[in-house]
Short mmCIF file of C-alpha atoms and ligand atoms in Angstrom, two decimals:
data_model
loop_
_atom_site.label_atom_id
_atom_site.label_comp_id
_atom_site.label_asym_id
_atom_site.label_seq_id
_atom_site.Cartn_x
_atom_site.Cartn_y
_atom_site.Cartn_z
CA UNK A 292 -63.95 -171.57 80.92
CA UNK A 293 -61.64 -173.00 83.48
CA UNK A 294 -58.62 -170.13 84.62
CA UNK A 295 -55.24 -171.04 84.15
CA UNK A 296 -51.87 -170.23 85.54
CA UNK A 297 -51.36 -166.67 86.62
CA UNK A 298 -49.84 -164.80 83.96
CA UNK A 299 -49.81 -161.15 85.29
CA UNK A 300 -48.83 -160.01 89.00
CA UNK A 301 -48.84 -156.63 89.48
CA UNK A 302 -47.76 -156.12 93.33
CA UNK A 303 -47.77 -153.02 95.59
CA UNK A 304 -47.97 -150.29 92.05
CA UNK A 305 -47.77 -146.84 93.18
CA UNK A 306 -47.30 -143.66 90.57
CA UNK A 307 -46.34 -140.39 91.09
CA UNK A 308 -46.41 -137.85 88.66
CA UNK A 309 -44.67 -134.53 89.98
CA UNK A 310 -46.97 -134.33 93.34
CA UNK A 311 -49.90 -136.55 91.57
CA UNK A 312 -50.04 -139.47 93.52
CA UNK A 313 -52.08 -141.10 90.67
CA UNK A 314 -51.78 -145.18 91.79
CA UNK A 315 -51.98 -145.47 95.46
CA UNK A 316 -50.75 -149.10 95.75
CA UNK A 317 -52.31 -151.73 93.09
CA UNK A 318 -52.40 -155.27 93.14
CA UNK A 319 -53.61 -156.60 90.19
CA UNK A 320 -53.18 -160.72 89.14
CA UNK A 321 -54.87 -161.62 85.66
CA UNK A 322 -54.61 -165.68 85.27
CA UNK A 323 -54.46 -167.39 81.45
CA UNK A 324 -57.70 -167.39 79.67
CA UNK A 325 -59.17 -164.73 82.14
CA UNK A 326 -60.79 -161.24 80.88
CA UNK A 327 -60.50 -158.60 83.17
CA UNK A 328 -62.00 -155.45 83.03
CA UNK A 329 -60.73 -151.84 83.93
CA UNK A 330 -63.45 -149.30 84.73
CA UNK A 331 -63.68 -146.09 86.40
CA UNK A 332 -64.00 -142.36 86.59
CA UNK A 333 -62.00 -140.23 84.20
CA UNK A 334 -58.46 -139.72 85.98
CA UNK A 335 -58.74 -143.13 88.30
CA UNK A 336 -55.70 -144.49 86.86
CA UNK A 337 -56.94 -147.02 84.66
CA UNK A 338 -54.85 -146.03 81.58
CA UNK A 339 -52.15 -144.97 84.01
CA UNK A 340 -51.96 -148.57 85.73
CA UNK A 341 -52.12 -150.22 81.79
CA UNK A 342 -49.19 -148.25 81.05
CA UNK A 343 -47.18 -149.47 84.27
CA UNK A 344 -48.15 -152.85 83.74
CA UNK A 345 -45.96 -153.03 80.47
CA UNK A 346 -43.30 -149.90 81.26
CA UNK A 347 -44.41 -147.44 78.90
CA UNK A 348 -45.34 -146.07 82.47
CA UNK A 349 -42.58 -146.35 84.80
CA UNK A 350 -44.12 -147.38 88.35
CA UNK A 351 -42.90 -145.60 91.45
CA UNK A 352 -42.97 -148.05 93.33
CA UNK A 353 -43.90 -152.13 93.06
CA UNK A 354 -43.08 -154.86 90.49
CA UNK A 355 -44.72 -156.04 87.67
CA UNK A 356 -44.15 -160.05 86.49
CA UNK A 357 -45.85 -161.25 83.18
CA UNK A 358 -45.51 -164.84 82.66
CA UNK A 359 -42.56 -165.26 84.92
CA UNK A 360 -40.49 -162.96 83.85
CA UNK A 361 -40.43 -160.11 86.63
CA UNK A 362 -39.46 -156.17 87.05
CA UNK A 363 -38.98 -154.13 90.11
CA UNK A 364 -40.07 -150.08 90.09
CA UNK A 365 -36.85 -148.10 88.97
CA UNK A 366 -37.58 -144.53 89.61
CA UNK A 367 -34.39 -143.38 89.86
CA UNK A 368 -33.86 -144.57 86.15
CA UNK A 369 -30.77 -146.52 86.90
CA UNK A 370 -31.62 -149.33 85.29
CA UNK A 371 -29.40 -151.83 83.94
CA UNK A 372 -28.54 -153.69 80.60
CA UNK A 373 -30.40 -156.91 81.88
CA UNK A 374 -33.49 -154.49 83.20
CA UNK A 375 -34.16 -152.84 79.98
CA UNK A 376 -33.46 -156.87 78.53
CA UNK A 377 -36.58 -157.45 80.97
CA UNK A 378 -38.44 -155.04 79.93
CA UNK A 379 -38.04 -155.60 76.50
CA UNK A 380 -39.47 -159.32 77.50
CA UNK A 381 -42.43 -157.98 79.46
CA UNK A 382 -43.31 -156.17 76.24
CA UNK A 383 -43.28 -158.92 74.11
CA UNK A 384 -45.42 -161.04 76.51
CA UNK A 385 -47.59 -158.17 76.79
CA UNK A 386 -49.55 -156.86 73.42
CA UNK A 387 -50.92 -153.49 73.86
CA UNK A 388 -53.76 -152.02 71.97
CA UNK A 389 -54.35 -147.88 71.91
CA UNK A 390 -57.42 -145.89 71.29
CA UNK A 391 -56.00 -144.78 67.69
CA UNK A 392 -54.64 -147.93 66.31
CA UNK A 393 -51.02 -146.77 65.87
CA UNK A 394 -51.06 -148.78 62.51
CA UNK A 395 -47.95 -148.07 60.10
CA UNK A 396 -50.15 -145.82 57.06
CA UNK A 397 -46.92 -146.76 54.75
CA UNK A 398 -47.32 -150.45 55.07
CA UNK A 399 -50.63 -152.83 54.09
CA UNK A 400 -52.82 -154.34 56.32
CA UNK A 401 -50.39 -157.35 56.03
CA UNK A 402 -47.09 -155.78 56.32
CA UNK A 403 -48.58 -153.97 59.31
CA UNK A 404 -48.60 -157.52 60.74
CA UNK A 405 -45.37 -159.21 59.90
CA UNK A 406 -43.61 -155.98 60.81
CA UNK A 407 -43.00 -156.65 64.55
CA UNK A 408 -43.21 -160.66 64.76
CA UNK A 409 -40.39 -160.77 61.62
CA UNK A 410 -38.60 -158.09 62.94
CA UNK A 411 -38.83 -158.08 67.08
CA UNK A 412 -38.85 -162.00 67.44
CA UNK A 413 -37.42 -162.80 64.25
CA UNK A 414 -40.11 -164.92 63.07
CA UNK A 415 -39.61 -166.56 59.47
CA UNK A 416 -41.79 -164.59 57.13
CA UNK A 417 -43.54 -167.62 55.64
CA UNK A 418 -44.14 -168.17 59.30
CA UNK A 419 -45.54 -164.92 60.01
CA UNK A 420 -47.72 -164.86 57.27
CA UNK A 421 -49.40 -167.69 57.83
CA UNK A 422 -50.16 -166.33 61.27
CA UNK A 423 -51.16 -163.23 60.33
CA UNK A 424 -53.44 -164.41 57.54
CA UNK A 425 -55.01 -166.83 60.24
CA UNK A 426 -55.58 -163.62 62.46
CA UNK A 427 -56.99 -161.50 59.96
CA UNK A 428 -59.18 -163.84 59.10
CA UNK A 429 -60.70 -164.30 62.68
CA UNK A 430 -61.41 -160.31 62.82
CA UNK A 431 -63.11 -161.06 59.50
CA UNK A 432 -60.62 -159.16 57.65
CA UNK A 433 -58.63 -161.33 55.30
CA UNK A 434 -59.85 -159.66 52.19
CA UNK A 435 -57.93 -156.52 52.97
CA UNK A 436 -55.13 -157.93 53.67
CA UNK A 437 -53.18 -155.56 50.78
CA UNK A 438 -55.15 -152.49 51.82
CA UNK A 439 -53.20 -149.29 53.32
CA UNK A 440 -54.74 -148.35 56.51
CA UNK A 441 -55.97 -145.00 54.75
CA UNK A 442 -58.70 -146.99 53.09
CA UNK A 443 -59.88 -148.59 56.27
CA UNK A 444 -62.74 -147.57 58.12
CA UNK A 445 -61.90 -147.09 61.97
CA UNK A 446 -63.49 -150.20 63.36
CA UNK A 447 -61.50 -152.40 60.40
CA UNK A 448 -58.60 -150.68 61.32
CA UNK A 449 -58.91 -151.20 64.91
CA UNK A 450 -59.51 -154.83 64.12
CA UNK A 451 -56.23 -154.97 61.90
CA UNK A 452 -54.46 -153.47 64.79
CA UNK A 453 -55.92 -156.51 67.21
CA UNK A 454 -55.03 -159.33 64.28
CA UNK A 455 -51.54 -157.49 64.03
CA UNK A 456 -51.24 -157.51 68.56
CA UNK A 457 -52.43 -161.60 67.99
CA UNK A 458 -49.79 -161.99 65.39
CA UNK A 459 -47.16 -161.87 67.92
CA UNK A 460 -48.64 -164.16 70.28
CA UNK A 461 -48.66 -162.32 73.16
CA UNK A 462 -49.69 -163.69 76.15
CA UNK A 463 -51.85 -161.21 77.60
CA UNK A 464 -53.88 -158.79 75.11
CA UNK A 465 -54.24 -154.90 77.15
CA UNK A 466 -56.70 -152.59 75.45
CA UNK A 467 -57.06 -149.11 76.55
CA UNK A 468 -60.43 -147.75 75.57
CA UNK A 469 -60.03 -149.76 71.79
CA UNK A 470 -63.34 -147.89 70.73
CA UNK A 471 -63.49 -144.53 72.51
CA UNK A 472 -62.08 -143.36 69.02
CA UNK A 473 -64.72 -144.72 66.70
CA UNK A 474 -67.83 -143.48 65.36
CA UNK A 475 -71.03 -145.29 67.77
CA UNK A 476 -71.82 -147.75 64.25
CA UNK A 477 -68.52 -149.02 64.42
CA UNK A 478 -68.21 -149.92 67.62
CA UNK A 479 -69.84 -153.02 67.96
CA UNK A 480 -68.02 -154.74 65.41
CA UNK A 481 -64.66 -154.22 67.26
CA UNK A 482 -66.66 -155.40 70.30
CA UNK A 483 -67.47 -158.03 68.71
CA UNK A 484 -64.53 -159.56 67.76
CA UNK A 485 -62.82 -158.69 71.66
CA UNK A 486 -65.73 -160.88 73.03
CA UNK A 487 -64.98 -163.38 70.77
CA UNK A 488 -61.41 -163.23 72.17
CA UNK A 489 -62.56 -163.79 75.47
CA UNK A 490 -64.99 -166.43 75.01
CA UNK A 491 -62.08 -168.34 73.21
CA UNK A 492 -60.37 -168.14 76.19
CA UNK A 493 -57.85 -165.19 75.36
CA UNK A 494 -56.14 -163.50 78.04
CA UNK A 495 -57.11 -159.87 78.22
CA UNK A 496 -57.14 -156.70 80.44
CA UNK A 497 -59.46 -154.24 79.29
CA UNK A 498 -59.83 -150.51 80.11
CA UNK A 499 -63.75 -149.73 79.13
CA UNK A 500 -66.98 -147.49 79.62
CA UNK A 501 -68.71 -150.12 77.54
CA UNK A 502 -70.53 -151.36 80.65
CA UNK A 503 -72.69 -154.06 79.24
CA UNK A 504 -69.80 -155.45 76.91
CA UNK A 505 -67.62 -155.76 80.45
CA UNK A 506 -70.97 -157.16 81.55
CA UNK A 507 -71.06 -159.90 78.40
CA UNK A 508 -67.24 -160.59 78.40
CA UNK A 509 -65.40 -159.81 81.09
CA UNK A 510 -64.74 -162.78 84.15
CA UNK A 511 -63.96 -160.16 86.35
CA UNK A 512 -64.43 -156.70 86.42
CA UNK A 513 -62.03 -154.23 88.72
CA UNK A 514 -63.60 -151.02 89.73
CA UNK A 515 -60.75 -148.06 90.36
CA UNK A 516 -61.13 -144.77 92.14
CA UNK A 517 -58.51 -142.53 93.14
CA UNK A 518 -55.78 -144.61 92.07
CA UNK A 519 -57.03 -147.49 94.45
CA UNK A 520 -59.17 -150.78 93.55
CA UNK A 521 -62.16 -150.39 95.03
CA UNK A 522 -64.30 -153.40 94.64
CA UNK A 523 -63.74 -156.28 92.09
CA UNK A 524 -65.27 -159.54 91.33
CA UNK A 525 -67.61 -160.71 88.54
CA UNK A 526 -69.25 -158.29 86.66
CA UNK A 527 -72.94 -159.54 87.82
CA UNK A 528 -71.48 -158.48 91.45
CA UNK A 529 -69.67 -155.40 89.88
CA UNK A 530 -71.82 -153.69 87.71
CA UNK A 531 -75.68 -155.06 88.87
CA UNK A 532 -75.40 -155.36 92.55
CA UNK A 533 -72.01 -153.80 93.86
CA UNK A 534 -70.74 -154.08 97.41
CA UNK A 535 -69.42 -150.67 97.49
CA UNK A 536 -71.02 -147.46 97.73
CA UNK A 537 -68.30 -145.59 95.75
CA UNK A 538 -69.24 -148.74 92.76
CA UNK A 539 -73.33 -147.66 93.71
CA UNK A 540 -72.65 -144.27 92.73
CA UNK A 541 -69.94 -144.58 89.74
CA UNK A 542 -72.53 -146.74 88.34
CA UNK A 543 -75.81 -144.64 89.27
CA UNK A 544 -73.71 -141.46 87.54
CA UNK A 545 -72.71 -143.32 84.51
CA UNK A 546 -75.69 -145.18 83.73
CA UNK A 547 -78.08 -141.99 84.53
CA UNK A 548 -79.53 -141.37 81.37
CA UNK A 549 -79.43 -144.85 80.14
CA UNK A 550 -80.47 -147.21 82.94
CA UNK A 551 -82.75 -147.44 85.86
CA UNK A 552 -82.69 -148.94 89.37
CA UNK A 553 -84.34 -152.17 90.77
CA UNK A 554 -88.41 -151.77 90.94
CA UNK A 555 -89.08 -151.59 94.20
CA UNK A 556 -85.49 -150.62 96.20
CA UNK A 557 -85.62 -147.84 98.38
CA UNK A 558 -83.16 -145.42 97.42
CA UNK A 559 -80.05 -146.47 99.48
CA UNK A 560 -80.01 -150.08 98.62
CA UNK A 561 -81.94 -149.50 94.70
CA UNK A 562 -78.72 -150.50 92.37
CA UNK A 563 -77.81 -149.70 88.54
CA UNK A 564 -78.91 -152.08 86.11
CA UNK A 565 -77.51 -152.21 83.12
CA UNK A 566 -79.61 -151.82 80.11
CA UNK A 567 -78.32 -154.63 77.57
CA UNK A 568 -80.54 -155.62 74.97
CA UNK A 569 -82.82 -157.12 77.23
CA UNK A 570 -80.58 -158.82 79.42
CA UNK A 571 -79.96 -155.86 82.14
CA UNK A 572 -83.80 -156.59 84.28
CA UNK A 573 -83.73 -159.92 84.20
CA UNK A 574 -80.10 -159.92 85.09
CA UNK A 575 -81.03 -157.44 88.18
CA UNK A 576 -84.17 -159.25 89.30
N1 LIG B 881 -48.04 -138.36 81.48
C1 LIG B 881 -48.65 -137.77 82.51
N2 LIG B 881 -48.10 -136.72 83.15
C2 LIG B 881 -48.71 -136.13 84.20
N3 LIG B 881 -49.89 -136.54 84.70
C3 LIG B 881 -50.50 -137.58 84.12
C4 LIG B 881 -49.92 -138.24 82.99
N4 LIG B 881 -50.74 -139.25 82.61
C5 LIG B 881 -51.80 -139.21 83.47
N5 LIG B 881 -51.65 -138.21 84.38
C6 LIG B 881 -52.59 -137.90 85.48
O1 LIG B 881 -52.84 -139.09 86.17
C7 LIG B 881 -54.20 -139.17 86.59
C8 LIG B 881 -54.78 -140.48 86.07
O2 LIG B 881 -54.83 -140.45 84.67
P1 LIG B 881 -55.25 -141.70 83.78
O3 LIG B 881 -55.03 -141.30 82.39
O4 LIG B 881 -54.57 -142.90 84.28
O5 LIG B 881 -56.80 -141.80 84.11
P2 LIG B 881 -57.91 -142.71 83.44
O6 LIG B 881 -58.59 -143.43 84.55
O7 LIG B 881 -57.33 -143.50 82.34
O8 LIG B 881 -58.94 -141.62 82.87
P3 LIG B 881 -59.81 -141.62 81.50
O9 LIG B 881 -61.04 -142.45 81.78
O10 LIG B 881 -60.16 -140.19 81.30
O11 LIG B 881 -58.96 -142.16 80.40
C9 LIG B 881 -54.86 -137.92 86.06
O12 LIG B 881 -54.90 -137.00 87.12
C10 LIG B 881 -53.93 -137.45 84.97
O13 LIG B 881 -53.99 -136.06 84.85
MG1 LIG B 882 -57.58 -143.52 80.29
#
Protein backbone atom coordinates (compact mmCIF):
# COMPACT_ATOMS: atom_id res chain seq x y z
CA UNK A 1 0.00 0.00 0.00
CA UNK A 2 1.27 3.30 -1.20
CA UNK A 3 2.90 5.61 2.05
CA UNK A 4 1.48 8.79 2.67
CA UNK A 5 2.43 12.07 4.18
CA UNK A 6 4.75 11.90 7.13
CA UNK A 7 2.85 11.94 10.17
CA UNK A 8 5.53 11.38 12.94
CA UNK A 9 9.12 13.13 13.11
CA UNK A 10 10.93 12.35 15.90
CA UNK A 11 14.38 14.40 15.51
CA UNK A 12 17.67 14.25 17.48
CA UNK A 13 15.67 12.22 20.92
CA UNK A 14 18.05 11.82 23.63
CA UNK A 15 16.92 10.55 27.42
CA UNK A 16 18.54 10.70 30.45
CA UNK A 17 17.42 9.17 33.42
CA UNK A 18 19.63 10.27 36.53
CA UNK A 19 23.14 9.18 34.77
CA UNK A 20 21.20 6.56 32.32
CA UNK A 21 21.78 7.85 29.10
CA UNK A 22 18.95 5.54 27.83
CA UNK A 23 18.22 7.28 24.04
CA UNK A 24 21.43 8.33 22.53
CA UNK A 25 19.97 10.53 19.73
CA UNK A 26 16.81 9.00 17.72
CA UNK A 27 15.43 9.89 14.58
CA UNK A 28 12.48 8.23 13.92
CA UNK A 29 9.77 9.42 10.83
CA UNK A 30 6.61 7.03 10.53
CA UNK A 31 4.56 8.25 7.21
CA UNK A 32 0.41 7.66 7.01
CA UNK A 33 -0.57 4.14 6.37
CA UNK A 34 2.99 2.87 7.35
CA UNK A 35 3.59 0.04 10.19
CA UNK A 36 6.66 0.31 11.86
CA UNK A 37 8.11 -1.96 14.09
CA UNK A 38 10.15 -1.51 17.43
CA UNK A 39 12.41 -4.43 18.36
CA UNK A 40 15.26 -4.99 20.54
CA UNK A 41 17.01 -6.23 23.61
CA UNK A 42 15.37 -5.75 26.97
CA UNK A 43 16.51 -2.11 28.17
CA UNK A 44 17.24 -0.70 24.34
CA UNK A 45 14.83 1.97 24.76
CA UNK A 46 12.06 0.85 22.79
CA UNK A 47 9.33 1.51 25.42
CA UNK A 48 11.43 4.44 26.58
CA UNK A 49 11.46 6.14 22.95
CA UNK A 50 7.30 5.20 22.73
CA UNK A 51 6.89 7.09 25.77
CA UNK A 52 8.89 10.27 24.42
CA UNK A 53 7.22 10.14 21.29
CA UNK A 54 3.82 11.16 22.99
CA UNK A 55 5.31 12.97 26.46
CA UNK A 56 4.42 10.54 28.94
CA UNK A 57 8.33 10.45 28.64
CA UNK A 58 9.79 13.76 28.68
CA UNK A 59 12.82 13.76 26.08
CA UNK A 60 16.10 15.36 27.08
CA UNK A 61 16.79 16.56 24.32
CA UNK A 62 15.05 16.74 20.51
CA UNK A 63 11.49 17.42 19.26
CA UNK A 64 8.79 15.37 18.52
CA UNK A 65 5.99 16.61 15.62
CA UNK A 66 2.86 14.35 15.00
CA UNK A 67 0.87 15.48 12.17
CA UNK A 68 2.17 18.99 12.18
CA UNK A 69 1.77 19.90 15.29
CA UNK A 70 5.40 20.05 16.91
CA UNK A 71 7.20 19.99 20.56
CA UNK A 72 10.68 20.83 21.54
CA UNK A 73 12.53 18.73 24.67
CA UNK A 74 11.73 20.76 27.95
CA UNK A 75 13.89 19.33 30.58
CA UNK A 76 14.00 21.99 32.70
CA UNK A 77 10.10 21.63 33.04
CA UNK A 78 9.39 25.21 32.25
CA UNK A 79 6.97 24.70 30.01
CA UNK A 80 4.33 26.97 29.09
CA UNK A 81 0.42 27.21 28.86
CA UNK A 82 0.60 26.80 24.95
CA UNK A 83 3.34 23.75 25.48
CA UNK A 84 1.26 21.68 27.71
CA UNK A 85 -1.81 22.96 24.92
CA UNK A 86 0.71 21.04 22.47
CA UNK A 87 1.11 18.37 24.21
CA UNK A 88 -2.26 17.81 24.97
CA UNK A 89 -2.61 17.84 20.88
CA UNK A 90 0.23 15.39 20.32
CA UNK A 91 -1.74 13.09 22.60
CA UNK A 92 -4.77 13.20 20.89
CA UNK A 93 -3.09 12.59 17.48
CA UNK A 94 -1.27 9.92 19.08
CA UNK A 95 -3.38 6.72 20.58
CA UNK A 96 -1.35 4.69 22.87
CA UNK A 97 -1.91 1.12 23.69
CA UNK A 98 -0.16 -0.57 27.10
CA UNK A 99 0.67 -4.10 27.88
CA UNK A 100 -2.36 -4.25 30.53
CA UNK A 101 -5.13 -2.58 28.74
CA UNK A 102 -5.73 0.25 31.24
CA UNK A 103 -9.55 -0.29 30.55
CA UNK A 104 -11.98 1.59 33.10
CA UNK A 105 -13.37 -1.98 35.21
CA UNK A 106 -16.43 0.49 36.34
CA UNK A 107 -17.57 1.23 32.87
CA UNK A 108 -18.80 -1.44 29.89
CA UNK A 109 -17.01 -2.31 27.04
CA UNK A 110 -18.96 0.63 25.42
CA UNK A 111 -18.67 3.28 27.91
CA UNK A 112 -14.98 2.37 27.98
CA UNK A 113 -15.15 3.78 24.42
CA UNK A 114 -17.20 6.91 24.42
CA UNK A 115 -15.39 7.92 27.59
CA UNK A 116 -12.44 9.83 26.04
CA UNK A 117 -13.85 10.80 22.40
CA UNK A 118 -17.22 12.41 24.36
CA UNK A 119 -15.28 13.72 26.94
CA UNK A 120 -11.54 14.81 25.54
CA UNK A 121 -12.81 15.97 22.00
CA UNK A 122 -16.26 16.48 22.86
CA UNK A 123 -17.67 14.25 20.39
CA UNK A 124 -21.65 14.02 20.30
CA UNK A 125 -22.53 10.76 21.96
CA UNK A 126 -24.78 9.53 19.14
CA UNK A 127 -21.63 10.29 17.26
CA UNK A 128 -19.39 8.35 19.35
CA UNK A 129 -21.42 5.49 19.46
CA UNK A 130 -21.76 4.91 16.20
CA UNK A 131 -17.98 4.93 16.00
CA UNK A 132 -17.38 2.88 18.62
CA UNK A 133 -19.93 0.25 17.64
CA UNK A 134 -18.21 0.33 14.09
CA UNK A 135 -14.80 -0.36 15.96
CA UNK A 136 -15.91 -3.01 18.08
CA UNK A 137 -17.22 -4.63 15.50
CA UNK A 138 -13.93 -4.76 13.39
CA UNK A 139 -12.04 -6.45 16.55
CA UNK A 140 -15.00 -8.84 16.33
CA UNK A 141 -16.34 -7.68 19.50
CA UNK A 142 -19.70 -6.01 19.11
CA UNK A 143 -21.57 -8.56 21.11
CA UNK A 144 -19.95 -7.42 24.32
CA UNK A 145 -20.42 -4.27 23.90
CA UNK A 146 -22.40 -4.06 27.61
CA UNK A 147 -19.85 -6.36 29.22
CA UNK A 148 -17.56 -4.98 32.25
CA UNK A 149 -14.04 -5.64 31.48
CA UNK A 150 -14.02 -8.22 34.50
CA UNK A 151 -15.81 -10.69 32.28
CA UNK A 152 -13.40 -10.32 29.43
CA UNK A 153 -10.79 -12.62 28.66
CA UNK A 154 -7.32 -10.78 28.16
CA UNK A 155 -7.04 -10.94 24.41
CA UNK A 156 -10.96 -9.46 24.19
CA UNK A 157 -9.98 -7.00 26.47
CA UNK A 158 -6.92 -6.01 24.75
CA UNK A 159 -9.00 -5.82 21.62
CA UNK A 160 -11.65 -3.49 23.43
CA UNK A 161 -8.79 -1.38 24.47
CA UNK A 162 -7.60 -1.12 20.50
CA UNK A 163 -11.53 -0.46 19.32
CA UNK A 164 -11.65 2.13 22.30
CA UNK A 165 -7.67 3.83 20.95
CA UNK A 166 -9.62 3.69 17.11
CA UNK A 167 -12.60 5.37 18.60
CA UNK A 168 -10.79 8.53 18.87
CA UNK A 169 -9.33 8.55 15.57
CA UNK A 170 -6.01 8.94 16.23
CA UNK A 171 -3.70 9.31 13.70
CA UNK A 172 -0.99 7.13 14.59
CA UNK A 173 -1.85 3.84 16.75
CA UNK A 174 1.64 3.09 19.34
CA UNK A 175 1.52 -0.30 20.98
CA UNK A 176 3.98 -1.24 23.53
CA UNK A 177 4.30 -4.98 23.78
CA UNK A 178 0.02 -5.26 23.38
CA UNK A 179 0.46 -9.11 24.12
CA UNK A 180 3.44 -9.61 26.42
CA UNK A 181 0.55 -9.74 29.08
CA UNK A 182 -1.60 -12.51 27.66
CA UNK A 183 -1.71 -16.09 28.01
CA UNK A 184 0.30 -17.75 24.47
CA UNK A 185 -3.70 -18.90 23.16
CA UNK A 186 -4.68 -15.50 23.23
CA UNK A 187 -2.24 -13.96 21.54
CA UNK A 188 -2.90 -14.49 18.12
CA UNK A 189 -6.22 -13.17 18.11
CA UNK A 190 -4.99 -9.68 19.23
CA UNK A 191 -2.38 -10.22 16.48
CA UNK A 192 -4.72 -10.73 14.40
CA UNK A 193 -6.75 -7.94 14.46
CA UNK A 194 -3.22 -5.40 14.60
CA UNK A 195 -2.36 -7.02 11.18
CA UNK A 196 -5.53 -6.36 10.00
CA UNK A 197 -4.88 -2.72 11.02
CA UNK A 198 -1.95 -2.57 9.04
CA UNK A 199 -2.99 -4.21 5.99
CA UNK A 200 -5.91 -1.61 5.98
CA UNK A 201 -3.49 0.83 5.84
CA UNK A 202 -3.50 2.05 9.61
CA UNK A 203 -0.73 3.99 10.86
CA UNK A 204 1.10 2.18 13.61
CA UNK A 205 4.38 1.98 15.64
CA UNK A 206 4.78 -1.16 17.29
CA UNK A 207 7.11 -2.26 20.14
CA UNK A 208 7.28 -6.34 19.67
CA UNK A 209 9.24 -9.73 20.27
CA UNK A 210 6.63 -11.24 18.00
CA UNK A 211 9.24 -11.59 15.24
CA UNK A 212 7.28 -13.26 12.54
CA UNK A 213 4.10 -10.98 13.15
CA UNK A 214 6.73 -7.80 12.56
CA UNK A 215 7.76 -10.11 9.73
CA UNK A 216 3.84 -10.45 8.32
CA UNK A 217 2.85 -6.78 9.14
CA UNK A 218 5.23 -4.47 9.65
CA UNK A 219 6.62 -2.10 6.33
CA UNK A 220 9.52 -1.41 8.19
CA UNK A 221 11.08 -2.77 11.01
CA UNK A 222 13.69 -0.53 13.32
CA UNK A 223 16.20 -2.53 15.20
CA UNK A 224 17.44 -0.54 18.64
CA UNK A 225 20.45 -1.22 20.79
CA UNK A 226 21.76 0.86 23.40
CA UNK A 227 19.45 3.57 22.95
CA UNK A 228 20.63 3.98 19.21
CA UNK A 229 18.89 2.64 15.84
CA UNK A 230 20.92 0.28 14.59
CA UNK A 231 19.74 -0.97 11.30
CA UNK A 232 16.19 -0.47 9.82
CA UNK A 233 14.46 -1.21 6.65
CA UNK A 234 11.93 -3.89 5.65
CA UNK A 235 11.54 -6.64 7.76
CA UNK A 236 12.76 -9.29 4.92
CA UNK A 237 16.16 -7.11 5.22
CA UNK A 238 15.68 -6.80 9.08
CA UNK A 239 14.84 -9.90 10.47
CA UNK A 240 16.04 -12.67 7.47
CA UNK A 241 19.15 -11.18 6.13
CA UNK A 242 20.32 -8.11 8.33
CA UNK A 243 23.14 -5.77 7.42
CA UNK A 244 24.36 -5.47 10.85
CA UNK A 245 26.19 -7.73 12.98
CA UNK A 246 24.68 -6.38 16.25
CA UNK A 247 20.89 -7.32 14.12
CA UNK A 248 22.94 -11.03 13.23
CA UNK A 249 23.32 -11.64 16.75
CA UNK A 250 20.02 -10.04 18.45
CA UNK A 251 18.37 -12.24 16.06
CA UNK A 252 20.67 -15.51 16.37
CA UNK A 253 20.03 -15.01 20.48
CA UNK A 254 16.38 -14.55 20.20
CA UNK A 255 15.48 -17.00 17.71
CA UNK A 256 17.94 -19.79 19.35
CA UNK A 257 15.64 -22.27 20.36
CA UNK A 258 13.10 -21.62 17.76
CA UNK A 259 14.83 -21.03 14.42
CA UNK A 260 17.78 -22.13 12.43
CA UNK A 261 20.29 -20.56 10.02
CA UNK A 262 20.53 -20.74 6.15
CA UNK A 263 21.61 -24.50 4.93
CA UNK A 264 24.71 -24.13 3.80
CA UNK A 265 26.22 -20.50 5.34
CA UNK A 266 29.34 -20.69 7.01
CA UNK A 267 29.01 -19.41 10.34
CA UNK A 268 29.84 -15.65 9.92
CA UNK A 269 27.58 -14.91 7.07
CA UNK A 270 24.68 -18.05 8.11
CA UNK A 271 21.59 -15.57 9.18
CA UNK A 272 18.32 -16.18 11.45
CA UNK A 273 15.39 -17.29 9.75
CA UNK A 274 12.40 -16.92 11.11
CA UNK A 275 10.26 -19.89 11.63
CA UNK A 276 6.60 -18.74 10.48
CA UNK A 277 4.29 -21.31 9.63
CA UNK A 278 6.12 -22.26 6.75
CA UNK A 279 6.97 -19.07 5.40
CA UNK A 280 10.49 -18.46 7.34
CA UNK A 281 12.82 -21.08 4.58
CA UNK A 282 11.37 -20.14 1.73
CA UNK A 283 11.49 -16.56 2.80
CA UNK A 284 15.44 -17.10 3.62
CA UNK A 285 16.29 -19.11 0.51
N1 LIG B 1 11.10 5.58 34.67
C1 LIG B 1 12.38 5.18 34.63
N2 LIG B 1 13.28 5.60 35.54
C2 LIG B 1 14.57 5.21 35.49
N3 LIG B 1 15.07 4.41 34.54
C3 LIG B 1 14.24 3.96 33.58
C4 LIG B 1 12.85 4.31 33.59
N4 LIG B 1 12.26 3.72 32.53
C5 LIG B 1 13.23 3.02 31.90
N5 LIG B 1 14.42 3.16 32.52
C6 LIG B 1 15.71 2.57 32.09
O1 LIG B 1 15.89 2.89 30.74
C7 LIG B 1 16.48 1.80 30.03
C8 LIG B 1 15.60 1.47 28.84
O2 LIG B 1 14.36 0.97 29.30
P1 LIG B 1 13.14 0.66 28.34
O3 LIG B 1 12.01 0.31 29.22
O4 LIG B 1 12.96 1.76 27.39
O5 LIG B 1 13.68 -0.62 27.57
P2 LIG B 1 12.91 -1.59 26.58
O6 LIG B 1 13.73 -1.66 25.34
O7 LIG B 1 11.50 -1.20 26.46
O8 LIG B 1 13.04 -3.01 27.33
P3 LIG B 1 11.98 -4.23 27.45
O9 LIG B 1 12.12 -5.03 26.17
O10 LIG B 1 12.45 -5.00 28.62
O11 LIG B 1 10.62 -3.66 27.64
C9 LIG B 1 16.64 0.70 31.05
O12 LIG B 1 17.97 0.74 31.49
C10 LIG B 1 15.69 1.07 32.16
O13 LIG B 1 16.16 0.60 33.38
MG1 LIG C 1 9.71 -2.06 27.00
Amino acid sequence: MALGEVVVSATGIEKYFGENHVLRGVDLEVRERETVMLIGRSGSGKTTMLRCLNFLEEPTVGSVEIDGVRVEADPLHQRSRAHQEQIRQIRLRAGMLFQDFNLFPHMTVLQNCIEAPTRVKGLPKGQAVELAESFLGKVGLLEKRDEYPARLSGGQKQRVAIARALTMQPKVLMFDEPTSALDPELVGEVLQVMETLAHEGSTMIVVTHEMSFAHEAADRVVFMEGGVIVEEGPPEQVLVEPNQEATRQFLRRFLGRGAASVPGGTGETAMPILSTGGRGQGTAA
